Coordinates of C-alpha atoms and ligand atoms in Angstrom, one line a residue:
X834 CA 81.3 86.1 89.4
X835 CA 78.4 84.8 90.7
X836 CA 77.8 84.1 94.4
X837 CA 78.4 79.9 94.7
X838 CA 82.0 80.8 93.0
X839 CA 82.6 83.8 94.8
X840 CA 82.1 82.0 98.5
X841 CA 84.0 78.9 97.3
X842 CA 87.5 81.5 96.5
X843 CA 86.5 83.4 100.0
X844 CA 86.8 80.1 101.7
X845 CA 89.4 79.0 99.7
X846 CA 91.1 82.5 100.7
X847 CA 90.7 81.9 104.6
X848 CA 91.8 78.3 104.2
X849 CA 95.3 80.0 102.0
X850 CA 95.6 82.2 105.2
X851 CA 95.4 79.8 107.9
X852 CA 97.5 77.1 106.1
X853 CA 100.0 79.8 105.2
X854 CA 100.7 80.9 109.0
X855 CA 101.1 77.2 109.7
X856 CA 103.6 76.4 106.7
X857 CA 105.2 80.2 107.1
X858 CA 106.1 79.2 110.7
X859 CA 106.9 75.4 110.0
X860 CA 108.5 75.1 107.2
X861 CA 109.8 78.8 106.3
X862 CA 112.4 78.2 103.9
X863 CA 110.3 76.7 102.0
X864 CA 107.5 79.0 101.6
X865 CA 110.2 81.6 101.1
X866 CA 110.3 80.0 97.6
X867 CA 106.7 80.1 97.2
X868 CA 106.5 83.6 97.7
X869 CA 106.7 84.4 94.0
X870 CA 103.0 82.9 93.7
X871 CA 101.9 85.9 95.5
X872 CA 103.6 88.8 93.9
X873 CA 101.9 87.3 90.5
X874 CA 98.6 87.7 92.9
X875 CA 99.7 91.0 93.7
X876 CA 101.3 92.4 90.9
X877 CA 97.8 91.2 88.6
X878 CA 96.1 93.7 91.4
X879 CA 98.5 96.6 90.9
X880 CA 98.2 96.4 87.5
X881 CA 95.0 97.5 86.9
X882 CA 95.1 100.0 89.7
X883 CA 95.8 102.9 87.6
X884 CA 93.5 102.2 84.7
X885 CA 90.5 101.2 87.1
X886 CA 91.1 104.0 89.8
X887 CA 91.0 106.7 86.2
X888 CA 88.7 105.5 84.4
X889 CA 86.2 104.9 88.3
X890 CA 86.6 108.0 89.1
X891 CA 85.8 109.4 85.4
X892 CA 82.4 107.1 85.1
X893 CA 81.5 108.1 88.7
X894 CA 81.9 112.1 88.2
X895 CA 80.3 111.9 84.5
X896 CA 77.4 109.9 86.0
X897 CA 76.6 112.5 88.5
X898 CA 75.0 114.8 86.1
X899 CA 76.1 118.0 87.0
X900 CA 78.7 119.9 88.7
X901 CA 76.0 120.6 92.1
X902 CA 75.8 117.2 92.7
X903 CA 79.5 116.3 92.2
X904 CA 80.4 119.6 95.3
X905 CA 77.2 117.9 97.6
X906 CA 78.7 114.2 97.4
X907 CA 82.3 115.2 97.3
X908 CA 81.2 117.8 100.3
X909 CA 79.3 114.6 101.9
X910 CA 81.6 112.3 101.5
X911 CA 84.8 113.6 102.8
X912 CA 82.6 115.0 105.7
X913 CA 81.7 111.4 106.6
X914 CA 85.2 110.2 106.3
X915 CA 86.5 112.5 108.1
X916 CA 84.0 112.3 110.9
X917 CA 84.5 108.3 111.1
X918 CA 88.3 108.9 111.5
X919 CA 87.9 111.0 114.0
X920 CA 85.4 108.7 116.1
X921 CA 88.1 106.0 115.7
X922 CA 91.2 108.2 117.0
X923 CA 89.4 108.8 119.8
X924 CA 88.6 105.3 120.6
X925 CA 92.7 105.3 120.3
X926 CA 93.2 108.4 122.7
X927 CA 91.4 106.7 125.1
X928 CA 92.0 103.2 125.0
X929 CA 96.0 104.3 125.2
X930 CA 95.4 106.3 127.7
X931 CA 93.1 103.8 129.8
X932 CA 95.8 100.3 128.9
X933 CA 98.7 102.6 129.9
X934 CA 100.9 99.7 127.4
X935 CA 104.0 102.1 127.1
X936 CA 104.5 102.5 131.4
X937 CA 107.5 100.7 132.1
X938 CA 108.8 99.7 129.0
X939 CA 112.4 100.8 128.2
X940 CA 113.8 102.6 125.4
X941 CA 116.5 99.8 124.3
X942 CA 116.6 99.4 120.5
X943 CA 115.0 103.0 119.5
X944 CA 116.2 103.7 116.1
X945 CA 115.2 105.5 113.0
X946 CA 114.3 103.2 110.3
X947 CA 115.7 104.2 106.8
X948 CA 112.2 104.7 104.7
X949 CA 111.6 106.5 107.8
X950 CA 114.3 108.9 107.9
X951 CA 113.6 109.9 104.2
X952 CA 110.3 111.3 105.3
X953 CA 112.5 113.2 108.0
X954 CA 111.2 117.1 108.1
X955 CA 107.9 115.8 105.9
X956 CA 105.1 118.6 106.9
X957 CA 101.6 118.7 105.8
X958 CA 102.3 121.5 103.6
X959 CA 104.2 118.7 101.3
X960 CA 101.3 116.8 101.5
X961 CA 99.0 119.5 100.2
X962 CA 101.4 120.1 97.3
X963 CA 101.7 116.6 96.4
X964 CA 97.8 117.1 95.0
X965 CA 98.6 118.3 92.1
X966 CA 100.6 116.2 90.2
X967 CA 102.9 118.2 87.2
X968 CA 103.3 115.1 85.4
X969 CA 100.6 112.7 85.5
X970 CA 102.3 109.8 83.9
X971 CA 105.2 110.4 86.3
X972 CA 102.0 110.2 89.3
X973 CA 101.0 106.6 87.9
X974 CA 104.0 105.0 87.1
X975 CA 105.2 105.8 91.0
X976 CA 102.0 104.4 91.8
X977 CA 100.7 107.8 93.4
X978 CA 97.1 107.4 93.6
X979 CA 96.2 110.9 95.1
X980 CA 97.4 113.0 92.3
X981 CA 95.6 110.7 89.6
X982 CA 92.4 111.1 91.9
X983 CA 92.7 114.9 91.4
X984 CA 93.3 115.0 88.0
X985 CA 90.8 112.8 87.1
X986 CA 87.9 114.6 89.2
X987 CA 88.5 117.7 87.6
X988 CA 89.1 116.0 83.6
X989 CA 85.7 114.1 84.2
X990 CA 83.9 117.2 86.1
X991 CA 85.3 119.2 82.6
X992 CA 84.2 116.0 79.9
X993 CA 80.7 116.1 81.5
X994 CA 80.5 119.9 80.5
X995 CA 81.5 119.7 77.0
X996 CA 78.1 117.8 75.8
X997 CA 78.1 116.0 72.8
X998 CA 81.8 116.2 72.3
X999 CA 82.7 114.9 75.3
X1000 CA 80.7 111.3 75.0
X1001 CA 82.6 109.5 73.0
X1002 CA 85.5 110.3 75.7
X1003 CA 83.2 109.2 78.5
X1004 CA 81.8 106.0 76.8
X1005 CA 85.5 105.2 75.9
X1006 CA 86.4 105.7 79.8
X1007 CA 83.1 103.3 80.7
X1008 CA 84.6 100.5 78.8
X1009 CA 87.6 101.0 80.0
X1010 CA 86.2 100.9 83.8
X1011 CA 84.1 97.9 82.7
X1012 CA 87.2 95.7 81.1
X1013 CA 89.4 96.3 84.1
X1014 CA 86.7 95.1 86.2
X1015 CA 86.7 92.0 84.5
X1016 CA 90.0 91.6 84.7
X1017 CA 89.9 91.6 88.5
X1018 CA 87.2 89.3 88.5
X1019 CA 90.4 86.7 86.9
X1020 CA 92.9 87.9 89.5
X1021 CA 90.6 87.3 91.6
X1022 CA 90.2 83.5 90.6
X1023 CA 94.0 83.3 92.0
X1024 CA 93.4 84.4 95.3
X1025 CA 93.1 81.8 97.4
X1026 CA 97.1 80.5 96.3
X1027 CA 98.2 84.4 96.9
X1028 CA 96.8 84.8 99.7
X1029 CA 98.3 81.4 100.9
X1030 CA 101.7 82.5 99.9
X1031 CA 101.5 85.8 100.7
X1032 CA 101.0 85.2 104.2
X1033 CA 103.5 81.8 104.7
X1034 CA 106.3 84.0 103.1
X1035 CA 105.9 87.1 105.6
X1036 CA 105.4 84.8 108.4
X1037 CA 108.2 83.2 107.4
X1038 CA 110.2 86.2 107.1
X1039 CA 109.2 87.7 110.7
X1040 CA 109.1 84.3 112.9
X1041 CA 111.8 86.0 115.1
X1042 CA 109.5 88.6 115.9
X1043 CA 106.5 86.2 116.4
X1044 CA 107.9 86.4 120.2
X1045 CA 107.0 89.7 120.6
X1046 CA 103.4 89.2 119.6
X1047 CA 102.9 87.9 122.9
X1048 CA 105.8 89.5 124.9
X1049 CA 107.4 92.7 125.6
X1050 CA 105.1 94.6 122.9
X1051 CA 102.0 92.5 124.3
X1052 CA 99.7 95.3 125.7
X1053 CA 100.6 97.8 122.9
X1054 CA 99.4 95.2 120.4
X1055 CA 96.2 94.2 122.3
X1056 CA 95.6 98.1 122.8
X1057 CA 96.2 98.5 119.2
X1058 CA 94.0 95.6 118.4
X1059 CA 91.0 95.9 120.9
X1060 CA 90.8 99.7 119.1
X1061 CA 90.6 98.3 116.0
X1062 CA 87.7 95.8 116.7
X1063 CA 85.7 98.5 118.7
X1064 CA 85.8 100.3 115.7
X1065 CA 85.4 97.7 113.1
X1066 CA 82.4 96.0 115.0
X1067 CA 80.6 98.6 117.2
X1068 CA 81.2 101.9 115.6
X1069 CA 81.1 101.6 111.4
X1070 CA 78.4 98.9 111.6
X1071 CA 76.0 101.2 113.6
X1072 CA 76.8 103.7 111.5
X1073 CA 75.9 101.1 108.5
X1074 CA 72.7 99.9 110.0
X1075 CA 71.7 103.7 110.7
X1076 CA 72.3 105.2 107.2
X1077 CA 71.3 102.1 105.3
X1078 CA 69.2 100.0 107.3
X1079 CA 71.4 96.7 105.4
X1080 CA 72.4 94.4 107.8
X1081 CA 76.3 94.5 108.9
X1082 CA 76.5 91.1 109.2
X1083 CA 75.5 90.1 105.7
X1084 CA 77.5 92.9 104.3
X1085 CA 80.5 91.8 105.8
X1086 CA 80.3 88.7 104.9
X1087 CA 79.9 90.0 101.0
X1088 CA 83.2 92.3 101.7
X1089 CA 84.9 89.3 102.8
X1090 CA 87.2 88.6 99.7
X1091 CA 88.0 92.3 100.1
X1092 CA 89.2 92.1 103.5
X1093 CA 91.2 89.2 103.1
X1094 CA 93.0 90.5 100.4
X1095 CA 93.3 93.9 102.5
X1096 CA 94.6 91.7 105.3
X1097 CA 97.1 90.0 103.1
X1098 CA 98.7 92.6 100.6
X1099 CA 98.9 95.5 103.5
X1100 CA 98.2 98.1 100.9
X1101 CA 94.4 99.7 100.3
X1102 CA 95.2 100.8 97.0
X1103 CA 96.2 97.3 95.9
X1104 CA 93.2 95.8 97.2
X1105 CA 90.9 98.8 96.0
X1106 CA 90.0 96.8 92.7
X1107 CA 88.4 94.3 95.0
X1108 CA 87.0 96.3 96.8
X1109 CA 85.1 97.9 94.2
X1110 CA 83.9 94.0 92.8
X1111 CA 82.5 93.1 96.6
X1112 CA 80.6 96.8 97.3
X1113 CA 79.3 97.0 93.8
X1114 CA 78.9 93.2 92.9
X1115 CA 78.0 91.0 95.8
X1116 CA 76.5 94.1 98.0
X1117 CA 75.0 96.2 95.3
X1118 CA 76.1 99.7 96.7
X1119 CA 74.9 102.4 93.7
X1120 CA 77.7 101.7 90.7
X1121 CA 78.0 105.7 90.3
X1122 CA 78.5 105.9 93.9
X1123 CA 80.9 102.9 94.8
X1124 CA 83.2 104.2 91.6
X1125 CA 83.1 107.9 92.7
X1126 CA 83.6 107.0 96.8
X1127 CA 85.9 103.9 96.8
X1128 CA 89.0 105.5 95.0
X1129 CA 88.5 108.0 97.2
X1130 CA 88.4 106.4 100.3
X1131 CA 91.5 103.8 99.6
X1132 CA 93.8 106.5 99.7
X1133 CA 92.6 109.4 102.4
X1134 CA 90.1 107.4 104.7
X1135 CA 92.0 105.5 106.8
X1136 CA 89.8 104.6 110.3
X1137 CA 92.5 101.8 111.1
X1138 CA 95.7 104.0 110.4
X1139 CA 94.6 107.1 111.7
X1140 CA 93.7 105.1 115.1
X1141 CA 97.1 103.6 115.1
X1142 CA 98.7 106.8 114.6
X1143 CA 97.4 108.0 117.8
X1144 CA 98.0 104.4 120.1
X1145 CA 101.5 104.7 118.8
X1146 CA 102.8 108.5 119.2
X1147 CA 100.9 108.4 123.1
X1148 CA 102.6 104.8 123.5
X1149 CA 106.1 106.2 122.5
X1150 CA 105.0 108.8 124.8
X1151 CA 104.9 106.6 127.9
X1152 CA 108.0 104.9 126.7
X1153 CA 110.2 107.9 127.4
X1154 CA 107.9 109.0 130.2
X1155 CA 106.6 112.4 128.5
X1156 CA 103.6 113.1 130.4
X1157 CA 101.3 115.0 127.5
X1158 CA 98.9 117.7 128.2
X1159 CA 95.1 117.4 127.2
X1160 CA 95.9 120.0 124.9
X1161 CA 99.2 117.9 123.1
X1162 CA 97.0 115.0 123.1
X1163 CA 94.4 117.7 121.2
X1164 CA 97.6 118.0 118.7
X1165 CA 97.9 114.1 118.2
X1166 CA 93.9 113.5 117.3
X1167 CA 94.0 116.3 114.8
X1168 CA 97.5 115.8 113.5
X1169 CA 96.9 111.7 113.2
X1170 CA 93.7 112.2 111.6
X1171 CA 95.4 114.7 109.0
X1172 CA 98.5 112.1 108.6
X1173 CA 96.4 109.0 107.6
X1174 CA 94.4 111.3 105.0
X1175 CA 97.9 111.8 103.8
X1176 CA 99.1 108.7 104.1
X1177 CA 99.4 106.1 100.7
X1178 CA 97.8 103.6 100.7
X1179 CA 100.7 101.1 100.5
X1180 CA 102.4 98.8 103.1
X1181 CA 103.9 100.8 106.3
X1182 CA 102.5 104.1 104.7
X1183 CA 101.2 104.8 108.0
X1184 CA 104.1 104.4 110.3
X1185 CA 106.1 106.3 107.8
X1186 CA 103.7 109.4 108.2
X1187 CA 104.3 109.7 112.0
X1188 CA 107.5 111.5 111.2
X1189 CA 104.5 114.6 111.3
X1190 CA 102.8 113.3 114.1
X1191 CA 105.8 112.8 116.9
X1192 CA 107.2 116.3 115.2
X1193 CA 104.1 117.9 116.2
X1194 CA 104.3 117.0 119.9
X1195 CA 107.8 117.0 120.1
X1196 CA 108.5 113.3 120.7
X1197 CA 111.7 111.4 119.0
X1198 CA 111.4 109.8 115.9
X1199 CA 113.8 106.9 117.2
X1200 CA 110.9 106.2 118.9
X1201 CA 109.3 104.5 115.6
X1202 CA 112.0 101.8 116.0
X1203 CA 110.9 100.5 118.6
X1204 CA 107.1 99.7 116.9
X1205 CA 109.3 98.8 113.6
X1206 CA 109.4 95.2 114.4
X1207 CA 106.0 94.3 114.6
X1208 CA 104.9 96.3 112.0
X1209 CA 104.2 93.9 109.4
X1210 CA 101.4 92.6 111.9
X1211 CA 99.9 95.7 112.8
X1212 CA 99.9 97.0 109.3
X1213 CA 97.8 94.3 107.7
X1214 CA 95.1 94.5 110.8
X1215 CA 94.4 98.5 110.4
X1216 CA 94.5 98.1 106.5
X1217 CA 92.0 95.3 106.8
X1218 CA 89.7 98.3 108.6
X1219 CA 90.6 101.1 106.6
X1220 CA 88.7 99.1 103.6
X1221 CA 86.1 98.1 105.9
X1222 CA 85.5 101.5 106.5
X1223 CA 85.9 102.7 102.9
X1224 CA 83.4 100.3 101.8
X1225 CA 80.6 101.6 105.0
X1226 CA 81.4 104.9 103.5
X1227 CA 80.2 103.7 99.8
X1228 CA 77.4 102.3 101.4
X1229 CA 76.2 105.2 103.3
X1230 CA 76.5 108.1 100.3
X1231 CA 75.0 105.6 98.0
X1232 CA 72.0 106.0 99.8
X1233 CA 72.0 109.2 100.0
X1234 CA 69.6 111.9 97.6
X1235 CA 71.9 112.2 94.6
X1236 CA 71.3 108.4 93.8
X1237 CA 68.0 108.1 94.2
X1238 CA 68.0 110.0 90.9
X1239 CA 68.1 108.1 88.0
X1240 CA 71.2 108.1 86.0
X1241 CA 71.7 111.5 83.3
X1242 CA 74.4 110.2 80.9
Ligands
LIG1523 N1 99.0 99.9 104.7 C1 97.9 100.9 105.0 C2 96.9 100.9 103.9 O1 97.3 100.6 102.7 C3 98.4 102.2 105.3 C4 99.2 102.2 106.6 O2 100.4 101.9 106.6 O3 98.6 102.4 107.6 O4 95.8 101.2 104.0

């Protein structure tokens, strides 16, 4: 797509947006009938999720040569996404802590909701077995994108030892990767009508709750909110500007498609193969990196989720007026950090996964009611950073040693 057509659809996604809040709140019913026109949006994005997040992660592990240089940028990556998480729950810890938005709020309405009370007794040790997938096809038809990650590091880190006999495989996997890229490039052609009805129909859905967006919940939303854009704007683009030296502005602007569609759909993984088009395409991030990195990073680097996490379990905290010791709040950093790597990246993934959080501190799951309601809102502004910060993270390993290197395969 070249760049005229791809700022006309990103304005034409913003415009969708805007005029979808308006219609969603003024004429609901009616966008409730629209909202078909997204799920075709949606559903063209899922679809290609599997094939493109395989057949990525196969290209990118082939075209790092050898098995060294596939441990250093593994070993470099998750170091860096780890490290940005963690710089973002603390800007959580202490924003919470400094806002205060839970003193003096009551506990009427606590409740367990039901997706969260399956995920009731969930501990990290499930997480860790969830990895390995026994049944692969089982893994992508559920849409788990973890498993399929893991399978497919260690079948292209096995193809790119077999030599001549495995090339055919890989070139078969590059066209693959290549065809599902141009598919997203048409999907892509139909965002600015998803995005529009994407947005009127769940704004439609949740104008009851549109009160507490500036009411009772006010100061938990702003806290939740004012983290968010500490991290989006001060944090990762430092971080960009120090590693890469490419201006955050510009790149942003490049992403924006990306982050619309992250801000829309609520899911990561949905918006991944968009993500991939913007970081490769429009900011020309290192194809072997972007396709190794970005699969990655939609489903365990979360910056926006993992910060949430942590405003939410200390907010529920000051809700039922537990006072938490430095060292429980030590408990909620690592524990949130660990539960957003866990977390899928689907809608209210997140708020689901503080089942292991409040466990770990001892504070009641009902608790996640009373967030419940608002978080269809909340959701779509930490996704919107979690592929922000996926896309830094491209950014920043494709500049590092192993890509300077020209390509082996
Ligand atoms: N919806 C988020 C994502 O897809 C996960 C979450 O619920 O925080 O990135």
């Amino acid at each position: 797509m070249d760049r005229k057509t791809g700022n006309i659809i990103l304005i034409g996604m913003v415009a969708g947006a805007i005029l979808g809040v308006l219609c969603g709140y003024l004429m609901g019913d009616f966008m409730l009938q629209l909202r078909f026109l997204g799920t075709v949006f949606l559903n063209g994005l899922k679809m290609v999720v599997v094939p493109l997040v395989v057949a990525s992660m196969i290209v990118g592990v082939t075209s790092l040569g050898d098995i060294r240089t596939l441990g250093q940028t593994s070993f470099k990556t998750v170091t860096f996404y780890m490290a940005t998480t963690g710089m973002s729950v603390l800007v959580g810890i202490l924003l919470v802590n400094i806002i205060q938005p839970g003193v003096g709020i009551d506990n009427f309405g606590a409740f367990v909701p039901d997706v969260v009370d399956s995920s009731r007794g969930k501990t990290l040790i499930d997480v860790v077995t969830g990895l390995i997938p026994s049944n692969i096809f089982q893994a992508a038809s559920s849409g788990k994108i973890l498993p399929l990650i893991v399978f497919s590091l260690l079948f292209g880190g096995v193809l790119s030892s077999l030599g001549e006999a495995g090339k055919p495989v890989i070139q078969l996997f590059e066209g693959i990767n290549k065809a599902m890229m141009k598919i997203v490039v048409i999907v892509i052609y139909f965002g600015p009508i998803g995005v529009f009805a994407l947005i009127g129909g769940i704004v439609a859905e949740n104008r009851s709750s549109l009160d507490q967006l500036v009411s009772g919940m006010g100061w938990y939303i702003v806290t939740v909110i004012v983290g968010l854009l500490i991290h989006a704007i001060i944090t990762l683009p430092i971080i960009l500007k120090l590693f890469t030296r490419k201006s955050p502005v510009q790149y942003f602007l490049n992403m924006g498609q990306a982050l619309a569609t992250a801000f829309t759909t609520a899911s990561s993984t949905a918006t991944l193969p968009v993500t991939i088009e913007c970081v490769e395409e429009k900011n020309n991030v290192d194809k072997r990196a972007a396709s190794f990195v970005l699969p990655l990073g939609a489903t365990i680097n979360m910056d926006g989720t993992a910060l949430y996490e942590a405003v939410a379990a200390l907010f529920i905290a000051q809700i039922y007026g537990v006072e938490l010791s430095m060292g429980a709040q030590v408990i909620i950093f690592l524990t949130a950090t660990l539960a957003s790597i866990g977390a899928a990246g689907i809608p209210h993934a997140g708020t689901v996964m503080m089942v292991i959080v409040l466990d770990a501190v001892g504070l009641p799951l009902e608790g996640i009611g009373l967030i419940w309601a608002i978080d269809w809102f909340l959701d779509r502004c930490r996704t919107t950073v979690n592929v922000w910060g996926d896309s830094i993270g491209a950014a920043v390993i494709g500049q590092t040693s192993e890509f300077s290197k020209p390509k082996l395969t």
